[in-house]
Amino acid sequence: MPDYKGKLLALKSEAEKHLNQELLPFWLDRCKDTANGGFITHFDKMGEDSGEDEKSMLAQARCVYTFSSAHRAGYGEGKCLEYAKHGVDFLIDKFWDDIHGGFFWTTDRAGQVTIDEKIAYGHSFIIYSFSEYTLASEDPRGLEYAEKCFDLLQKHAVDTFYGGYYEMFRRDWTLKGPGASGGDRKTLDVHMHLMEAFTTLYECSGKEVHRRKLLEIIHVLNQRIVHPKYLTGIPQFTVDWKVAPQIKFDIVWGWDRFTQDGVKADAEDNTSYGHNVEFAWLLMHSLEIADIPFSEYETLIRKQYDHALADGIDWEFGGVYVEGSHAGGVTDREKEFWQNAEMLIALLQACLVFDAEKYLPAYENVHRFVFDKIIDHKVGEWRPLLTRQGEPIWEHMSHSWKVNYHSVRAIIQSIERIRVLIGRL
Amino acid sequence: MPDYKGKLLALKSEAEKHLNQELLPFWLDRCKDTANGGFITHFDKMGEDSGEDEKSMLAQARCVYTFSSAHRAGYGEGKCLEYAKHGVDFLIDKFWDDIHGGFFWTTDRAGQVTIDEKIAYGHSFIIYSFSEYTLASEDPRGLEYAEKCFDLLQKHAVDTFYGGYYEMFRRDWTLKGPGASGGDRKTLDVHMHLMEAFTTLYECSGKEVHRRKLLEIIHVLNQRIVHPKYLTGIPQFTVDWKVAPQIKFDIVWGWDRFTQDGVKADAEDNTSYGHNVEFAWLLMHSLEIADIPFSEYETLIRKQYDHALADGIDWEFGGVYVEGSHAGGVTDREKEFWQNAEMLIALLQACLVFDAEKYLPAYENVHRFVFDKIIDHKVGEWRPLLTRQGEPIWEHMSHSWKVNYHSVRAIIQSIERIRVLIGRL
């Protein structure tokens, strides 16, 4: 199949060029805050510092992940590792709460705490990025703080009756109130990212307790969080795992579109194509690290792909729709950067595990939309939100909730998978 | 009601005499191991040291509870508190595992570890007794180590998918294997004693997380562990809360009678009258400490009493039967010390909460059996096992799994409740 090989080589080359000449330089050239420590993560559409006096634990941690994983994958000639350490130093110094344990949610640029609450979502990213950092650096502080956060979640966040994790806490880890405070909700988002985090934690520590809790959270995702019929992800639940109307929380880490009342247009029948395939490929990664037979979850994984491919790919204008109904039918046709990023990895993973002939055309579709519409090649990063047709709606290059985790990971993981596909020819 | 008051005064006087002249002196006169630290807990029927070269974490912890609670209740003129501290010193010095955390299961008399496994049941008693110790002494070490054990259980023992707690661990807190190793079982026994432990922990600490986990374990007991129809306690479950055939574990803390195969004669239809009413009165205590309305659990509590009173009291020979069927009918008519001890407290609690005229005759029955048959007044402690008619089967006064927790607590708690009943007249 010479054509096929040529196609893969061209895709890989395009991805490598973007990573080495645009994406990593974008970050390495501007994010290091040498005055205050940590990273600047707010950049406008020109890639200029847009000046927000905010550092979010999430963005700092995601930068640590990005630089650690880039170093592990062989990029940056040591500079990425140096940046990762710079971020770890700042997070431990300014975000760690010496009194109650855990990392604060936001500080100003100087590192003065502005929101002192403890958010499970953020702690999943500390565990993920700090474990990745120790894997990249052998600096024991990464695993040390990842384990501290794991222990804090086990103590404060686990629901020992219904299973799964509570998500929103005050500074002292007392549970926040109901409704918009989020204290009576459980979500796909947090549980999926805890799975991702515990996987890398176990990869780093090799400890039985980390693998055991990983297996348990996979059970939670598989048996509580996916739709009983369609096996697609359901965004929000009450603590006793009843489907909850999807509301906006006081603490956010994205730009989910809600009505003025903070409720989705259809609050009980939304599923995200990007989230579902992100779950699918992350789950396959977890199974590999934890040495669990793929066959146990094959049905679940195939269903995520089938649903996303049936509805989620825009064959007319390219790219991935935002969300739709579990039963079928798209409800939001805009294009967000992160769903497209996760779809890239997921589709190449499906090429490796299932059938390259079936999934490669979809990958090429999304790849083209990402490279032709989403990426701002002149500046170096990805545009956050576009119309269905690919016209930019938002144009800033980074923000506390965007940064570089989805974009850099998508490219590194895609290159790795294309390389394996080529190797098989 | 002059007769009624006279009767209560007589019962109280008999109990006080036993406590002050027999039971506490029995322990204060012989259990302190001045050579090695900690307590001697093996005494034959004459109350002589029977020489077993063993100290169990459970027996040491139960002595700490006994002496702490006796001091809190006003007994011992300081000597009980001194003994409690002596036990705490020894447990921290010899049983605490500096490497993996938690308390070992057994040592020899000198404090050399003989079984290094980590048993949730034992840790529930550390939490209970060490919290009681800090409440009695204001020595912060009690709460400090109680909290360490609570944290270890949250990290290693909680099942974050099915809820509740795993129970049997190796030294490093990895989960033990299935079957007789107990790694795939959950029990009424452990969950009930965790409820008891978290109640006193919360009473001591006032921390939200301790109250939250207490509420969750009450839900586990109420919704997983009691029989769906009869609401009576079911002894053993698989991890997914299916009723499990009642087997004997490698690690034991009592003398439950099993066949040679380690299975109960009727492995799936046993409920213990003593355990059920112990659960009922402990639950009422938990509700009071955690400020939860009694009405939420009134049905459950009444069912435990109704079942125990319908079948569990021997109106011919006195005392409490060992166990029977959930639907009704006694299967084991022998008399064990601890079921009788717990029934004493439970019946007086029912006099206070429900109806003294209904429950006092049952109390008098069990009180008489305890004072006339179970207690060895010459030596000072309680005989462990008797025939239905009250003839001793086993006669030793103490052993690693008997000691003084049930006997001393029963008398202290009974006196307290009789005092309140008298005060109401």
XYZ file of C-alpha atoms in Angstrom, chain A residues 222 229-232 283 294-306 354:
20
model
C -18.660 1.840 32.965
C -28.834 1.824 26.392
C -26.475 3.815 24.167
C -23.370 3.568 26.432
C -22.623 7.208 25.631
C -9.736 3.869 28.842
C -9.288 -5.146 26.411
C -12.139 -7.587 25.752
C -13.795 -6.632 29.059
C -14.526 -3.175 27.722
C -14.594 -3.703 23.975
C -18.365 -3.242 23.672
C -18.274 -0.005 25.634
C -15.355 1.349 23.635
C -16.846 0.420 20.259
C -20.128 2.106 21.189
C -18.359 5.398 21.932
C -16.739 5.294 18.512
C -19.845 4.183 16.643
C -9.796 -1.871 15.143
